[in-house]
XYZ file of C-alpha atoms in Angstrom:
663
model
C 0.000 0.000 0.000
C 1.121 3.600 -0.529
C 1.332 6.592 1.788
C -1.755 7.682 3.742
C -3.407 11.024 2.983
C -6.534 12.398 4.719
C -7.365 9.008 6.155
C -7.578 7.366 2.740
C -5.091 4.983 1.174
C -3.666 5.815 -2.222
C -5.238 3.307 -4.601
C -3.640 1.011 -7.124
C -4.434 1.398 -10.814
C -8.164 1.298 -11.468
C -9.461 -0.926 -14.244
C -12.555 -0.087 -16.227
C -15.500 -2.034 -14.943
C -13.982 -3.146 -11.625
C -12.126 -0.742 -9.383
C -10.256 -1.567 -6.180
C -9.633 0.770 -3.282
C -10.935 4.299 -2.745
C -12.130 5.866 -6.082
C -10.276 9.130 -6.412
C -10.709 9.128 -10.230
C -13.794 8.145 -12.231
C -13.738 4.559 -13.365
C -14.450 5.003 -17.071
C -14.605 7.806 -19.669
C -17.526 7.239 -21.976
C -17.149 10.269 -24.209
C -14.313 12.071 -25.817
C -14.089 14.329 -22.778
C -14.409 13.560 -19.090
C -14.131 15.479 -15.840
C -11.317 14.412 -13.505
C -12.388 14.040 -9.866
C -9.408 14.464 -7.522
C -9.584 15.134 -3.797
C -6.548 15.721 -1.578
C -8.697 16.708 1.427
C -7.014 20.126 1.488
C -8.743 22.067 -1.250
C -6.926 20.631 -4.236
C -4.587 23.594 -4.421
C -1.796 23.314 -6.973
C -2.956 19.993 -8.423
C -1.154 18.967 -11.616
C -2.092 16.183 -14.012
C 0.115 14.150 -16.333
C -1.421 12.060 -19.162
C 0.439 9.038 -20.576
C -1.058 9.502 -24.076
C -0.097 12.765 -25.866
C -3.407 12.666 -27.774
C -5.127 13.677 -24.521
C -4.703 16.469 -21.977
C -6.345 17.697 -18.763
C -7.320 21.363 -19.062
C -7.670 23.882 -16.275
C -11.223 22.838 -15.424
C -9.933 19.244 -14.941
C -11.589 17.950 -18.057
C -9.897 15.139 -19.998
C -9.938 16.343 -23.606
C -9.098 14.352 -26.754
C -6.824 16.172 -29.214
C -8.062 14.051 -32.141
C -10.991 11.928 -33.173
C -11.188 8.639 -31.298
C -12.406 5.820 -33.502
C -10.668 2.752 -32.064
C -11.911 0.973 -29.005
C -10.095 -0.236 -25.853
C -7.509 2.539 -25.932
C -5.870 2.788 -22.480
C -4.110 5.707 -20.858
C -2.897 6.661 -17.367
C -3.485 9.935 -15.545
C -1.131 10.934 -12.728
C -2.530 13.481 -10.275
C -0.118 15.193 -7.886
C -0.523 17.875 -5.191
C 1.281 18.828 -2.008
C -0.991 16.492 -0.051
C -1.832 13.635 -2.391
C -0.385 11.524 -5.170
C -2.463 9.053 -7.204
C -2.723 7.371 -10.574
C -5.765 6.104 -12.509
C -6.212 3.955 -15.592
C -8.751 5.193 -18.169
C -10.269 3.116 -20.967
C -11.328 5.176 -24.027
C -14.012 3.981 -26.492
C -14.851 5.535 -29.808
C -18.567 4.976 -29.157
C -20.750 4.681 -26.048
C -20.361 1.427 -24.201
C -22.699 -0.682 -22.184
C -22.843 -0.539 -18.398
C -20.074 -2.520 -16.615
C -20.280 -6.301 -16.553
C -22.824 -6.528 -19.383
C -22.644 -7.432 -23.038
C -25.560 -7.025 -25.498
C -25.513 -9.699 -28.108
C -28.614 -8.662 -30.084
C -32.404 -8.495 -29.909
C -34.999 -11.099 -30.628
C -38.550 -11.102 -31.752
C -41.351 -11.326 -29.269
C -41.628 -15.082 -29.768
C -37.908 -15.813 -29.416
C -35.575 -15.811 -26.334
C -31.859 -15.985 -25.736
C -30.057 -18.948 -24.175
C -26.436 -18.995 -22.814
C -24.509 -22.288 -22.569
C -20.960 -23.494 -21.937
C -18.454 -23.479 -19.067
C -19.287 -20.627 -16.795
C -22.968 -20.735 -17.674
C -24.653 -24.124 -17.425
C -21.385 -26.055 -16.997
C -18.909 -25.903 -14.124
C -18.153 -23.389 -12.930
C -21.876 -22.772 -13.255
C -23.528 -19.420 -12.886
C -20.534 -17.179 -13.513
C -22.359 -15.601 -16.468
C -26.072 -15.080 -17.080
C -28.070 -13.744 -20.031
C -31.245 -11.695 -20.173
C -33.369 -13.936 -22.335
C -35.285 -10.995 -23.763
C -32.570 -8.370 -24.315
C -29.580 -10.661 -24.819
C -27.479 -8.771 -22.265
C -24.807 -11.033 -20.764
C -23.889 -10.194 -17.177
C -21.185 -11.324 -14.765
C -22.789 -12.867 -11.733
C -19.765 -13.012 -9.415
C -16.170 -11.715 -9.374
C -13.820 -13.202 -11.931
C -10.334 -14.448 -11.104
C -7.997 -14.462 -14.096
C -5.452 -16.552 -12.220
C -8.059 -19.319 -11.936
C -9.740 -19.073 -15.365
C -8.366 -16.484 -17.789
C -10.685 -17.274 -20.692
C -14.264 -18.415 -21.205
C -15.875 -19.683 -24.426
C -19.674 -19.526 -24.261
C -22.398 -20.192 -26.822
C -25.430 -17.946 -27.419
C -28.490 -19.188 -29.304
C -32.115 -18.220 -29.746
C -35.025 -20.533 -29.187
C -38.748 -20.247 -29.796
C -41.406 -20.549 -27.219
C -41.441 -24.295 -27.680
C -37.710 -24.544 -26.913
C -36.702 -25.256 -30.475
C -33.470 -23.778 -31.799
C -34.106 -20.818 -34.050
C -30.614 -19.433 -34.563
C -27.092 -20.240 -33.439
C -25.320 -21.257 -31.443
C -22.831 -18.396 -31.830
C -19.528 -18.448 -29.899
C -19.069 -15.775 -27.281
C -15.440 -15.533 -26.087
C -14.774 -13.692 -22.835
C -11.206 -12.765 -21.874
C -10.685 -11.794 -18.239
C -8.556 -8.667 -18.087
C -5.857 -8.956 -15.461
C -5.801 -6.815 -12.350
C -2.765 -6.510 -10.151
C -4.198 -8.584 -7.352
C -1.246 -10.911 -6.695
C 1.873 -10.023 -4.802
C 5.288 -11.351 -5.829
C 6.211 -14.461 -3.872
C 9.805 -15.665 -3.436
C 10.445 -19.375 -3.835
C 11.977 -19.401 -0.346
C 11.686 -17.099 2.598
C 15.362 -17.405 3.464
C 18.217 -17.735 0.985
C 21.807 -18.609 1.830
C 24.878 -17.718 -0.165
C 28.571 -17.205 0.323
C 31.365 -15.189 -1.208
C 35.106 -15.637 -0.852
C 36.842 -12.840 0.982
C 38.859 -10.555 -1.263
C 36.595 -11.265 -4.245
C 36.596 -8.573 -6.928
C 33.871 -5.944 -6.936
C 30.930 -7.208 -8.977
C 31.305 -10.855 -7.948
C 27.949 -12.641 -8.106
C 27.021 -14.063 -4.723
C 23.594 -15.591 -5.366
C 20.336 -15.111 -7.257
C 16.940 -14.498 -5.682
C 13.824 -14.716 -7.835
C 10.147 -14.278 -7.080
C 7.037 -15.317 -8.984
C 3.901 -13.267 -9.674
C 0.657 -15.014 -10.571
C -0.635 -12.054 -12.583
C -0.616 -11.877 -16.375
C 3.035 -12.180 -17.500
C 2.203 -10.080 -20.557
C 1.361 -7.058 -18.398
C 3.273 -4.919 -15.975
C 1.327 -6.629 -13.228
C 3.880 -9.447 -13.339
C 6.985 -7.451 -14.271
C 9.147 -7.514 -11.174
C 11.936 -5.283 -9.952
C 14.244 -6.211 -7.059
C 15.721 -3.964 -4.417
C 17.678 -4.273 -1.152
C 15.678 -2.747 1.693
C 18.098 -3.370 4.545
C 21.587 -4.701 5.256
C 22.502 -5.933 8.727
C 25.003 -5.093 10.032
C 25.589 -1.915 8.020
C 29.344 -1.858 8.658
C 31.776 -1.067 7.134
C 29.265 0.207 4.552
C 25.468 0.008 4.340
C 25.816 -0.751 0.635
C 28.212 -3.674 0.549
C 25.990 -5.521 -1.913
C 23.898 -4.685 -4.971
C 20.998 -6.573 -6.506
C 20.272 -6.506 -10.210
C 16.759 -5.083 -10.327
C 15.749 -7.203 -13.319
C 17.396 -10.584 -12.687
C 17.681 -10.693 -8.891
C 21.448 -11.347 -8.962
C 23.169 -10.180 -5.773
C 26.692 -8.849 -6.403
C 29.448 -7.405 -4.260
C 29.941 -3.646 -4.239
C 32.565 -3.452 -1.511
C 36.184 -3.350 -2.619
C 38.284 -6.535 -2.365
C 40.518 -4.898 0.222
C 37.606 -4.139 2.533
C 36.025 -7.566 1.940
C 38.417 -8.981 4.522
C 36.948 -11.705 6.686
C 39.420 -11.064 9.474
C 38.656 -7.311 9.779
C 34.908 -7.269 9.117
C 32.681 -6.967 12.215
C 30.996 -10.231 11.260
C 31.360 -12.994 8.724
C 27.602 -13.190 8.110
C 25.441 -10.454 6.612
C 21.673 -10.437 6.310
C 19.873 -8.637 3.480
C 16.140 -7.947 3.281
C 15.167 -8.169 -0.383
C 11.933 -6.774 -1.820
C 10.382 -7.693 -5.162
C 7.825 -5.201 -6.551
C 5.559 -5.735 -9.526
C 4.292 -3.067 -11.939
C 7.954 -2.889 -13.052
C 8.827 -1.324 -9.726
C 6.171 1.407 -9.869
C 5.179 3.000 -6.600
C 1.743 1.442 -6.926
C 3.234 -2.051 -7.351
C 2.633 -4.872 -4.885
C 5.635 -6.225 -2.967
C 6.980 -9.444 -1.526
C 10.043 -9.846 0.689
C 12.623 -12.496 1.551
C 15.865 -12.646 3.497
C 19.316 -13.376 2.110
C 22.081 -14.554 4.451
C 25.541 -14.075 2.956
C 28.585 -15.692 4.558
C 32.054 -14.309 3.905
C 34.172 -17.434 3.443
C 37.833 -17.661 4.182
C 40.828 -17.935 1.911
C 44.354 -18.577 3.053
C 45.531 -14.988 3.176
C 47.274 -15.186 6.565
C 50.397 -17.260 7.133
C 50.648 -19.095 10.467
C 53.131 -17.533 12.900
C 54.823 -19.005 15.959
C 53.977 -17.245 19.196
C 57.648 -17.494 20.218
C 60.824 -17.611 18.196
C 62.418 -20.001 20.732
C 60.876 -22.951 22.554
C 62.700 -24.954 25.248
C 62.119 -28.457 26.544
C 63.845 -31.080 28.704
C 63.705 -34.844 28.400
C 65.259 -37.744 30.270
C 67.653 -39.781 28.221
C 66.240 -43.118 27.207
C 62.630 -41.919 27.292
C 60.164 -41.229 24.482
C 56.985 -39.137 24.186
C 55.813 -35.549 23.709
C 58.335 -33.043 25.072
C 56.863 -29.649 24.064
C 53.745 -28.149 22.447
C 54.476 -25.504 19.824
C 51.883 -22.702 19.722
C 51.021 -20.571 16.690
C 48.627 -17.822 15.629
C 46.600 -18.026 12.414
C 43.867 -15.508 11.658
C 42.173 -17.669 9.074
C 38.977 -19.620 9.633
C 39.483 -22.431 12.180
C 38.831 -26.000 11.085
C 39.692 -25.203 7.455
C 42.723 -26.049 5.388
C 43.659 -22.356 5.527
C 44.011 -22.649 9.321
C 45.142 -26.216 9.959
C 48.894 -26.347 10.512
C 51.492 -28.723 9.112
C 54.828 -28.814 10.965
C 58.189 -30.010 9.709
C 61.731 -30.250 11.079
C 64.110 -28.346 8.842
C 67.375 -29.195 10.605
C 68.889 -30.499 13.828
C 67.629 -34.088 13.707
C 70.197 -36.172 11.801
C 69.178 -39.410 13.543
C 65.444 -38.860 13.010
C 64.827 -38.986 16.743
C 61.912 -36.496 16.643
C 58.603 -36.078 14.875
C 55.877 -33.413 15.011
C 52.139 -34.068 14.876
C 49.381 -31.455 14.780
C 46.864 -31.351 17.600
C 43.538 -31.103 15.714
C 41.811 -29.362 18.624
C 44.085 -26.341 19.036
C 46.419 -26.516 16.013
C 49.487 -26.846 18.258
C 52.503 -28.827 17.136
C 53.380 -31.744 19.418
C 57.136 -32.343 19.290
C 57.721 -35.994 20.186
C 60.844 -38.046 20.882
C 60.431 -41.301 18.956
C 63.981 -42.642 19.464
C 65.506 -42.478 22.945
C 68.146 -39.754 23.266
C 71.623 -40.406 24.699
C 72.931 -37.871 27.178
C 76.467 -39.125 26.691
C 76.264 -38.439 22.940
C 74.772 -34.957 23.222
C 72.959 -33.190 26.012
C 71.406 -30.446 23.823
C 69.457 -30.836 20.592
C 68.676 -27.674 18.622
C 65.916 -28.056 16.064
C 64.660 -25.611 13.435
C 60.909 -26.014 12.927
C 58.728 -24.702 10.106
C 54.919 -24.367 10.083
C 52.715 -24.167 6.987
C 49.012 -24.583 6.189
C 47.333 -27.513 4.530
C 46.050 -25.162 1.819
C 48.504 -23.035 -0.178
C 48.692 -19.325 0.558
C 47.148 -16.869 -1.873
C 49.724 -15.525 -4.348
C 50.061 -12.134 -2.673
C 50.923 -13.668 0.739
C 54.146 -15.516 1.641
C 55.555 -17.310 4.663
C 57.755 -15.041 6.716
C 60.389 -15.395 9.459
C 57.662 -15.912 12.070
C 56.705 -19.146 10.357
C 59.902 -20.760 11.677
C 61.046 -21.264 15.262
C 63.936 -22.820 17.155
C 63.404 -25.593 19.696
C 66.101 -26.478 22.221
C 65.717 -29.920 23.792
C 67.965 -30.491 26.807
C 68.711 -34.152 27.594
C 68.897 -34.993 31.288
C 71.345 -37.668 32.459
C 69.813 -40.885 33.789
C 71.832 -43.663 35.460
C 71.754 -46.386 32.823
C 72.418 -50.029 33.466
C 75.646 -51.696 32.251
C 75.587 -53.189 28.776
C 77.026 -56.660 28.087
C 79.209 -57.184 25.072
C 78.876 -59.432 23.265
C 75.302 -60.284 24.045
C 74.687 -63.142 23.901
C 78.096 -64.474 24.884
C 78.753 -67.874 23.261
C 81.300 -70.481 24.413
C 81.879 -74.186 23.585
C 82.847 -76.681 26.323
C 83.036 -80.455 26.662
C 80.565 -82.030 28.998
C 81.828 -83.586 32.257
C 84.339 -80.789 32.893
C 85.750 -80.922 36.401
C 83.956 -78.713 38.898
C 85.587 -75.279 39.029
C 86.630 -75.322 35.385
C 86.798 -71.961 33.601
C 83.862 -71.270 31.245
C 84.281 -67.644 30.157
C 84.855 -63.990 31.115
C 81.872 -61.608 31.207
C 82.349 -58.162 29.691
C 80.022 -55.241 30.510
C 80.471 -51.493 30.176
C 78.604 -48.599 31.796
C 77.155 -46.137 29.242
C 77.380 -43.333 31.816
C 80.887 -42.511 30.658
C 80.738 -39.056 32.245
C 80.655 -40.759 35.653
C 83.120 -43.109 37.362
C 81.229 -46.215 38.415
C 82.135 -49.795 39.311
C 80.304 -52.909 38.095
C 79.539 -56.186 39.909
C 78.422 -59.408 38.250
C 76.039 -62.179 39.322
C 74.127 -65.150 37.946
C 70.488 -64.264 37.308
C 69.177 -67.571 35.943
C 71.072 -70.907 35.996
C 68.431 -73.651 35.440
C 70.711 -76.632 36.247
C 72.805 -74.849 38.895
C 76.065 -75.519 37.030
C 77.720 -72.060 37.113
C 79.300 -69.542 39.452
C 80.408 -65.951 38.658
C 83.143 -63.884 40.272
C 81.266 -60.641 41.229
C 84.282 -58.371 40.566
C 86.177 -60.010 37.715
C 83.161 -61.511 35.930
C 84.815 -64.918 35.438
C 82.409 -67.814 35.011
C 83.354 -71.271 36.364
C 81.549 -74.584 36.723
C 80.026 -75.389 40.077
C 78.703 -78.804 38.945
C 79.270 -81.300 36.173
C 78.066 -80.192 32.751
C 75.891 -82.892 31.219
C 74.971 -82.692 27.536
C 72.199 -85.206 28.074
C 70.538 -83.060 30.776
C 66.875 -82.011 30.196
C 68.083 -78.395 30.617
C 70.136 -78.731 27.450
C 68.365 -77.976 24.196
C 70.033 -78.893 20.914
C 73.386 -79.270 22.713
C 73.083 -75.720 24.145
C 72.754 -74.616 27.754
C 71.453 -71.041 28.340
C 72.033 -68.956 31.457
C 71.247 -65.298 32.265
C 73.767 -63.032 34.016
C 73.358 -59.543 35.484
C 75.695 -56.566 35.895
C 74.931 -53.822 38.464
C 76.632 -50.429 38.787
C 77.023 -48.381 41.975
C 75.106 -45.349 40.730
C 72.362 -43.624 42.670
C 70.093 -45.420 42.394
C 71.994 -48.472 41.107
C 71.157 -49.647 37.606
C 71.351 -53.156 36.210
C 71.777 -54.754 32.841
C 71.235 -58.368 31.845
C 73.095 -60.581 29.422
C 72.851 -64.092 28.037
C 75.489 -66.829 28.261
C 75.083 -69.745 25.816
C 77.293 -72.822 26.352
C 77.482 -75.314 23.497
C 78.339 -78.759 25.030
C 80.503 -81.261 23.181
C 79.622 -84.901 23.710
C 81.611 -87.527 25.550
C 80.885 -91.249 25.403
C 79.404 -91.352 28.868
C 76.194 -93.238 28.119
C 76.100 -97.011 27.474
C 73.772 -98.148 24.674
C 70.632 -100.207 25.292
C 68.393 -102.572 23.335
C 64.916 -101.907 22.065
C 62.290 -103.359 22.236
C 62.450 -105.022 25.620
C 59.693 -107.595 24.852
C 59.504 -109.792 21.718
C 57.502 -112.835 20.529
C 58.271 -116.041 18.602
C 56.367 -119.232 17.855
C 57.078 -122.412 19.862
C 57.442 -124.333 16.613
C 60.691 -123.210 15.042
C 59.206 -123.847 11.623
C 56.803 -120.963 12.050
C 57.717 -117.409 12.866
C 61.029 -117.893 14.664
C 62.781 -114.564 14.033
C 62.607 -111.182 15.777
C 64.645 -107.966 15.340
C 66.179 -105.725 18.018
C 68.018 -102.440 17.701
C 70.492 -100.419 19.685
C 69.924 -96.924 21.142
C 72.264 -94.405 22.812
C 71.825 -91.006 24.535
C 75.149 -89.885 23.155
C 75.643 -88.467 19.689
C 77.933 -89.328 16.809
C 80.581 -90.685 16.897
C 79.705 -92.231 20.253
C 76.676 -94.180 19.049
C 76.210 -96.447 16.008
C 77.274 -98.692 14.522
C 76.136 -100.984 17.320
C 77.225 -104.550 17.894
C 74.481 -106.746 19.389
C 75.528 -110.241 20.597
C 74.169 -113.075 22.688
C 75.069 -112.925 26.348
C 77.728 -115.083 27.897
C 75.490 -117.950 28.985
C 76.349 -121.583 28.609
C 74.519 -123.373 25.744
C 72.721 -120.200 24.691
C 74.113 -120.318 21.155
C 72.440 -123.731 20.634
C 68.970 -122.249 20.992
C 69.446 -118.721 19.619
C 71.453 -117.150 16.854
C 72.256 -113.401 16.521
C 72.944 -111.946 13.054
C 73.709 -108.299 12.164
C 71.215 -106.593 9.799
C 72.650 -103.051 9.606
C 74.540 -100.540 11.736
C 71.757 -100.315 14.276
C 69.776 -103.607 14.203
C 70.367 -107.352 14.581
C 68.213 -110.397 13.935
C 67.658 -113.056 16.642
C 66.570 -116.538 15.416
C 65.047 -119.443 17.399
C 66.961 -122.565 16.344
C 64.641 -125.314 17.712
C 61.245 -125.666 19.315
C 60.620 -124.283 22.768
C 57.852 -124.880 25.192
C 55.326 -122.053 25.341
C 56.571 -119.751 28.121
C 58.293 -116.434 28.814
C 62.102 -116.438 28.609
C 64.752 -113.838 29.526
C 67.331 -113.639 26.773
C 70.683 -112.026 27.764
C 72.213 -109.727 25.144
C 75.322 -107.521 24.998
C 75.160 -104.220 23.032
C 78.304 -102.151 22.337
C 78.584 -98.616 20.817
C 81.385 -97.184 18.657
C 82.817 -94.672 21.111
C 86.463 -94.361 21.948
C 86.732 -96.191 24.171
C 83.480 -98.087 23.403
C 80.823 -98.698 26.052
C 78.918 -102.007 26.394
C 75.727 -102.844 28.189
C 74.682 -106.336 29.403
C 70.902 -106.430 29.239
C 68.050 -108.887 28.947
C 64.972 -108.867 26.783
C 61.774 -110.775 27.462
C 60.929 -113.376 24.806
C 57.371 -114.668 24.754
C 57.183 -118.132 23.126
C 53.632 -118.558 21.837
C 51.495 -121.150 20.093
C 50.925 -120.262 16.450
C 48.052 -121.766 14.509
C 46.584 -120.585 11.237
C 48.673 -117.441 11.266
C 47.497 -116.621 14.791
C 49.692 -116.316 17.850
C 48.488 -117.439 21.305
C 50.620 -116.336 24.250
C 49.127 -117.711 27.437
C 51.786 -116.239 29.705
C 50.723 -112.727 28.750
C 47.381 -111.161 27.982
C 45.668 -112.898 25.087
C 47.004 -111.378 21.901
C 45.910 -112.622 18.501
C 47.825 -111.194 15.617
C 48.276 -112.066 12.019
C 51.796 -113.417 11.572
C 52.037 -112.129 7.998
C 51.034 -108.664 9.147
C 53.534 -108.849 11.986
C 56.299 -109.876 9.604
C 55.509 -107.025 7.206
C 55.498 -104.615 10.128
C 58.896 -105.871 11.388
C 60.487 -105.726 7.935
C 58.998 -102.235 7.354
C 60.395 -101.135 10.680
C 63.805 -102.460 9.738
C 63.801 -100.513 6.497
C 62.732 -97.288 8.167
C 65.196 -97.632 10.997
C 68.080 -98.375 8.663
C 67.394 -95.358 6.458
C 66.911 -92.906 9.334
C 69.594 -94.269 11.637
C 66.941 -94.569 14.345
C 66.658 -97.457 16.795
C 63.727 -99.670 17.600
């Protein structure tokens, strides 16, 4: 709505036949001249009139006068009345001949015995009753207000009928076009729009586009929209930081790139109230509003800078972990690549003992020791650190001296335990050394070479209890007999742990490993396996069994074995021993024996120097064999297939011979 004068509201354009608002002008001019009614509630002093069509003028007595003959119909003009107290505009339709009263249309006359009938959508079809016809005069009238935005066009049919209802003439088409009135405000697609623009963008950069729709006739000014910015909040540093293209609704930057600085602006978010007005932006146009929120986004136009040029830290030698947090300032937008820091060590770390990670919460650099530092090597590490951003800087900005810093890491001395060398210490000794024999000399050094400390030695772990250590000299001697066949020996090696302790405050210890490889001596007599065998009582049946030699010693103190019958009178008349290979011999029953259990004495001898022999006995079960089955009554009943047993024995012989194992 417009400004208020004398309690009345300035009207919008008035259309012939249907006027909205307070009628300050007459609705229609029927003749070539018309009197202009204008009331400003203050005497109408100094009223001036402007006419849009030069063929017309308003004379001093406020009469609209045509300057030429008017022959065409539906000519339209606008009259603008203006005084010190009022301002209004009216639309005037001009006809070359008198027109009918508003809302009516005469289609003709009939005879006394004929009447008019109106049909079609808007008459007798939905929407019914919009139009009606005087059946005698043929005047068509509008029965209720028309809405162009609902139905812009009607096609009706007029016909004449006689008194009996029979068609006399027609039907004739009657087309009714609904002339648009500006009765729809512009409506934005959204009530709130969001856009963003990069800081430092050139003047004239398009930020976003806001468009509204108007339901009025797009072929009239009623739907021609113009856009304008009503308000900018905040209005600093300028109330006109943005401009909107009045025709297209494009919002562009007006502020200079230098002032469009995210870090110096009072806010990073601006709110614009946008108005769209129809009637091509005329004062009498209807309006619609929406809000635009514009965010000034960041670019990497500020290099990160250390808060100090020198950082100091201390760390115990031998330890690892974070030693100092490096703090920086960066004016760019947090949580963006323009703000997030990336640290690097330029110099001072030849052994790669340090690394730097970025704390994602506060952007600090966490300097961490990843390899233990040695106080004795150096007690001060000086590092040169550089900080950069994840995103590259804009071309006009560069990293400066403040983007580097020095970090001094002081290493504190810690009493370190002695270190054995070599570790493990390896020696080779023969088993069965006399007690007190020398095994080896332990060697340990104290890494705290800037201090004078003494070292004492001791045995930490001696599983078999075979060793003793001189606490001052570090000499290792036997305290018991070394036995290669001991269960504490694995693969001929015996392992013990030793410890060295300094006299620092507090004392520190270091451990070492002593590995003794034991050489074999022929100190274990061989034995026979198996200890129980079976033969048949009838020497014609299965009368052979095989035995083998075994020895806890290793080569050359084991095979080849010699297995013989024991020294027993008459034994060789019943049994015969024959060598099969280096580890096994065959024992044969020479004549029948009564079914019973017998102890057969044997002598087995190894190949050591000197050789060792063992007098042993094996148990021979003499069984009854029938139909390839063996019955041994002296033992638990065992029935076995003799052929299967023979195959098994021969297979065992082959396997044992090839693997040098004993059965």
